[in-house]
Short mmCIF file of C-alpha atoms in Angstrom, two decimals:
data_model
loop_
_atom_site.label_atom_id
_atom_site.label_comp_id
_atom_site.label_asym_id
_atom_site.label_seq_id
_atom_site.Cartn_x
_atom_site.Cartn_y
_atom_site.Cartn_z
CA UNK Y 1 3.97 -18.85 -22.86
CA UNK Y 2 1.15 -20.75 -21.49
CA UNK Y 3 2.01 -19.78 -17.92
CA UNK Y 4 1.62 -16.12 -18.85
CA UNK Y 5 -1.83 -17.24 -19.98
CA UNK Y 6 -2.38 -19.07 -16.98
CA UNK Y 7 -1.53 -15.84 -14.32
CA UNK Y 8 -4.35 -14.11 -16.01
CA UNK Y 9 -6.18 -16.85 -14.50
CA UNK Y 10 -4.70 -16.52 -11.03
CA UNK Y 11 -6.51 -14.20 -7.87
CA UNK Y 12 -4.41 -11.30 -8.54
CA UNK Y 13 -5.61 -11.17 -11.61
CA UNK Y 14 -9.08 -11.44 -12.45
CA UNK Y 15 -10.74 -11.68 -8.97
CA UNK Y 16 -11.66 -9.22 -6.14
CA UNK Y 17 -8.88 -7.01 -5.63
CA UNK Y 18 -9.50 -6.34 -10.22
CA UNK Y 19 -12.89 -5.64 -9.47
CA UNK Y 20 -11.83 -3.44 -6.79
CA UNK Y 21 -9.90 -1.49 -9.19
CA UNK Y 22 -11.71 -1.60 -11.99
CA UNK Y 23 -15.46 -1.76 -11.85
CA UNK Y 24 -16.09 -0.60 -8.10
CA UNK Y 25 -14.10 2.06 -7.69
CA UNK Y 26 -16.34 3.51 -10.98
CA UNK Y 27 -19.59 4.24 -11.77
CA UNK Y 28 -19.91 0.63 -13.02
CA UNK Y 29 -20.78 -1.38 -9.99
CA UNK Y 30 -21.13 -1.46 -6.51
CA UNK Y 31 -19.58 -3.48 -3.84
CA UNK Y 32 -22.29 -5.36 -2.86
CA UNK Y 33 -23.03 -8.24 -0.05
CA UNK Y 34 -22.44 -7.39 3.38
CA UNK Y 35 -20.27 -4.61 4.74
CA UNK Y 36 -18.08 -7.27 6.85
CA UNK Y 37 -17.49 -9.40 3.30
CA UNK Y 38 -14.50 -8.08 1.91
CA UNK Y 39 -14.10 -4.46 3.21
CA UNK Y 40 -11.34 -3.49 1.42
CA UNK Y 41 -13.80 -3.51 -1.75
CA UNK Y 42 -16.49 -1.17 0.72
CA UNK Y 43 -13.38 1.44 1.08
CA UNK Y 44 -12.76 0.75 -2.55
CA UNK Y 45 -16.22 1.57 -2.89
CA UNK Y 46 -16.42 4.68 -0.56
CA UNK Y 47 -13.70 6.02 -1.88
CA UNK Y 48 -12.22 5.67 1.95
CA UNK Y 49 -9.13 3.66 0.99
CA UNK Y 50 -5.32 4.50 1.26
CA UNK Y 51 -2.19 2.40 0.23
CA UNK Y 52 -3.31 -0.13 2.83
CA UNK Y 53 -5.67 -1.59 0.87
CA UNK Y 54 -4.94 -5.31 -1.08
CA UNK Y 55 -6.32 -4.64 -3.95
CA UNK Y 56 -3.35 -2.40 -4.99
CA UNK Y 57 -0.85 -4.62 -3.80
CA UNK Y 58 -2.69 -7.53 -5.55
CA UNK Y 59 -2.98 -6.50 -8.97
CA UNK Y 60 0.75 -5.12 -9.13
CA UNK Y 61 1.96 -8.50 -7.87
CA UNK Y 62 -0.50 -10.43 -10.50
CA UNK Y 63 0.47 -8.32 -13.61
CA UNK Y 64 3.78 -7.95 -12.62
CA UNK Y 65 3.61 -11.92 -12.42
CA UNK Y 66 2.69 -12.19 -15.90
CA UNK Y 67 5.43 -9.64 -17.10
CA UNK Y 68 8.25 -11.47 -14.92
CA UNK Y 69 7.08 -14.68 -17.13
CA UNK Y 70 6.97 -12.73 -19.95
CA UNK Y 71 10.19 -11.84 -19.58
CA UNK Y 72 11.53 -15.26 -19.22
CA UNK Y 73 9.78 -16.75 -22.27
CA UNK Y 74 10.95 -13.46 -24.26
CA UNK Y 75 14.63 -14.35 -23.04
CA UNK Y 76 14.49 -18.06 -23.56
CA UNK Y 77 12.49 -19.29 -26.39
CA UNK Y 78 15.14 -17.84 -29.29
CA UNK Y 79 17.57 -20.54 -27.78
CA UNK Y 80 14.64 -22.88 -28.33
CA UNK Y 81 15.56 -25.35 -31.55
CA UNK Y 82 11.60 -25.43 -32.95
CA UNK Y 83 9.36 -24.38 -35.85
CA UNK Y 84 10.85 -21.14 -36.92
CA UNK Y 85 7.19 -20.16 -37.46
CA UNK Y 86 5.85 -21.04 -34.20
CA UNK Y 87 8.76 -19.49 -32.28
CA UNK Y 88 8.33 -16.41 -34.24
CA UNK Y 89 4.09 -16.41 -32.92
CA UNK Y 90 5.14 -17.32 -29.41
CA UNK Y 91 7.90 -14.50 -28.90
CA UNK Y 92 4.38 -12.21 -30.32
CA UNK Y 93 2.33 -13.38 -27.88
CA UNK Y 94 4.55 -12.67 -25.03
CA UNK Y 95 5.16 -9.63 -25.97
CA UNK Y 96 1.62 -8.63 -26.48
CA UNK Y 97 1.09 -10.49 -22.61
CA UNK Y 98 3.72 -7.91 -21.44
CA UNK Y 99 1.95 -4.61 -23.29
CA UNK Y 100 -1.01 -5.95 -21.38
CA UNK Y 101 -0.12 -5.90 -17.98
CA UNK Y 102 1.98 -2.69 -18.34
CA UNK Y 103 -1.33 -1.09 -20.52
CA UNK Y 104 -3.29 -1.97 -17.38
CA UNK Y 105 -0.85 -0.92 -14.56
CA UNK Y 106 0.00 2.21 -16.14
CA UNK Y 107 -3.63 3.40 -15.90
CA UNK Y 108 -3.90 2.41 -12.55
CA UNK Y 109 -0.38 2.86 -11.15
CA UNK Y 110 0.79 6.10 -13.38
CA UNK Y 111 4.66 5.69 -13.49
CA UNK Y 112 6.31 2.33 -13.28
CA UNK Y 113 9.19 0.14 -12.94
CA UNK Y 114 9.76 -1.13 -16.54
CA UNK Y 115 11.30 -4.50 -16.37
CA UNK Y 116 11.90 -6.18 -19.36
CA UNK Y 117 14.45 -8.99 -18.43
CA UNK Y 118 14.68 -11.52 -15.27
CA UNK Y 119 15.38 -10.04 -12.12
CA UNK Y 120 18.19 -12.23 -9.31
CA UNK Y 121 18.88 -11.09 -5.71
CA UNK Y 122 18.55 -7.33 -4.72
CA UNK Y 123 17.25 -6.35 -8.07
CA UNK Y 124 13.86 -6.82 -6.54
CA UNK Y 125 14.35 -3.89 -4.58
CA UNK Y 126 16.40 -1.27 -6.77
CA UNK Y 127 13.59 -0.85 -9.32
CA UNK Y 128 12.64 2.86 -10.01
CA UNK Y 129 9.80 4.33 -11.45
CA UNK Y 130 10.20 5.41 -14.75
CA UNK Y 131 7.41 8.04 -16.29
CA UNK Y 132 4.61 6.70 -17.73
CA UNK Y 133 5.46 7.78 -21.52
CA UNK Y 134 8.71 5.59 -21.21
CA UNK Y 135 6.27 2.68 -20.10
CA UNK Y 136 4.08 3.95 -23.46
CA UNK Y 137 6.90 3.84 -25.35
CA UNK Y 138 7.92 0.32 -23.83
CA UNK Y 139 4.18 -0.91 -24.55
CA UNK Y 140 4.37 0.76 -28.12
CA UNK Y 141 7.38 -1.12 -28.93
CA UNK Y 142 6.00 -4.89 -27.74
CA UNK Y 143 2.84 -4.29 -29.28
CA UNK Y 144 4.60 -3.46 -32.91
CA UNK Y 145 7.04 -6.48 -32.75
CA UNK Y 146 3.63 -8.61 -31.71
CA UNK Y 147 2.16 -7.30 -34.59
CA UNK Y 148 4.32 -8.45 -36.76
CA UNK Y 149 4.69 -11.81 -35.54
CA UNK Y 150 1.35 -13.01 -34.27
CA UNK Y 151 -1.53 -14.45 -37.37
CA UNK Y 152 -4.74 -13.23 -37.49
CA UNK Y 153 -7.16 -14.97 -35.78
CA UNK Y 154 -8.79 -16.62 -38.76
CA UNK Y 155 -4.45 -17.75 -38.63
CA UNK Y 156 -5.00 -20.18 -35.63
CA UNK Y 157 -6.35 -23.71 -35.33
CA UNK Y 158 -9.34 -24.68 -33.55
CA UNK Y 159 -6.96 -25.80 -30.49
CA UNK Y 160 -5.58 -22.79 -30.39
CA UNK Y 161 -8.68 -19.69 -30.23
CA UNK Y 162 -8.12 -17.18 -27.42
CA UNK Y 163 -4.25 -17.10 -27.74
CA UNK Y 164 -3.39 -13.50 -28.98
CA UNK Y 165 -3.57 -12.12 -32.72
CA UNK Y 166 -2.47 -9.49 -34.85
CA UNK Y 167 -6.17 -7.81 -34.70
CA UNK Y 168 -6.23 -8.14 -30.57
CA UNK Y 169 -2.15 -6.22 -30.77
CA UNK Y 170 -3.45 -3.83 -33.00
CA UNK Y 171 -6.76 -3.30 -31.01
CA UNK Y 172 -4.20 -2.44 -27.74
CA UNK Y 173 -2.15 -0.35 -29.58
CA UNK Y 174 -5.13 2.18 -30.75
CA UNK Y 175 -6.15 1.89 -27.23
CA UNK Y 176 -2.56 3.30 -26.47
CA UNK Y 177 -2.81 5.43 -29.24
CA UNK Y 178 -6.00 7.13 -27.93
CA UNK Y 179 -4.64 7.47 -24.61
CA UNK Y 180 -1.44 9.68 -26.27
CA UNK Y 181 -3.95 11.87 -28.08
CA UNK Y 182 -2.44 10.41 -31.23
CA UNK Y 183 -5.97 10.15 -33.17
CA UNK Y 184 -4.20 9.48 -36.70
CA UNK Y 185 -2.71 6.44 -35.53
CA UNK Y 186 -5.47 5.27 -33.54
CA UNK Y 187 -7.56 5.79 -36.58
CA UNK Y 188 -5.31 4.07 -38.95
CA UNK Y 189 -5.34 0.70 -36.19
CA UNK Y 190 -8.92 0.50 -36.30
CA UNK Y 191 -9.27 0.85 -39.42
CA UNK Y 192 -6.66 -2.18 -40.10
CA UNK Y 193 -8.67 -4.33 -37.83
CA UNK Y 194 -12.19 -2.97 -39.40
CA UNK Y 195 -10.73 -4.06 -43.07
CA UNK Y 196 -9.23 -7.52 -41.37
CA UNK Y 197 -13.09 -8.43 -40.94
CA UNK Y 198 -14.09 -7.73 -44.40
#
């Protein structure tokens, strides 16, 4: 679980080619530096880019990264003999990892793969697309079975702050709630976390 973590640390992930896709290519920043530093983040930020461009091919490899290790903990920590308890938080918090990276690709990407067990040999290659309310429903479902295993934060030790909680799953799943027009739920998720503060 903590090499999930640890891709969200990773180039794909958090540097450049996010900010490419994120802030630049809004209203929220602009490139920046010199024109020859980085041009893929100028045609990012010209709006002059095409499939070419790394920062597309870099964030699908680094979130699909984190959901291939996702994936592995998800399959292999059940045959894990350890703290019932802890097992039970861990499985949550790779699930929740997974809803993540498919939250943010979806948004970006529009219909995806949906991989939810280890991939061998040619399986690489024969992925298709699915549309993006089966990767909804697919984030839906991690996000509930995260909920119900992962503590609140106030749950964790000092050691372990930052990991994921039941308030950060719920705070995804209005997200994805909002997104579906689904207002009732939404409201009913922040209003779970607003009480969870009280």
């Amino acid at each position: 679980v903590n090499a999930i973590y640890n891709q969200f640390r990773q180039w794909d992930c958090i540097s450049l080619p996010y900010l490419g896709v994120t802030d630049i290519i809004s209203d929220d920043a602009d490139k920046g530096s010199t024109p020859t530093d980085a041009p893929y983040l100028l045609e990012m930020d010209n709006f002059t880019f095409d499939a070419t461009n790394i920062s597309f091919s870099s964030v699908w490899r680094g979130y699909y990264n984190a959901i291939a290790r996702a994936n592995l903990a998800i399959l292999r920590i059940p045959d894990v003999e350890m703290d019932e308890v802890l097992k039970k938080r861990l499985l949550g918090e790779a699930k929740f990892l997974r809803a993540y990276s498919y939250f943010v690709l979806v948004q970006w990407f529009g219909d995806l793969p949906i991989i939810t067990a280890p991939l061998g040999g040619d399986e690489y290659y024969n992925q298709e697309r699915k549309p993006k309310e089966a990767v909804y429903a697919q984030i839906e479902s991690d996000l509930l079975d995260a909920i119900d295993a992962l503590p609140e934060k106030s749950g964790y030790a000092a050691a372990d702050l930052g990991r994921a909680s039941k308030g950060a799953a719920k705070g995804l799943l209005a997200k994805l709630y909002m997104l579906r027009k689904d207002y009732a739920k939404a409201e009913l998720y922040c209003q779970e976390i607003i009480g969870s503060m009280q």
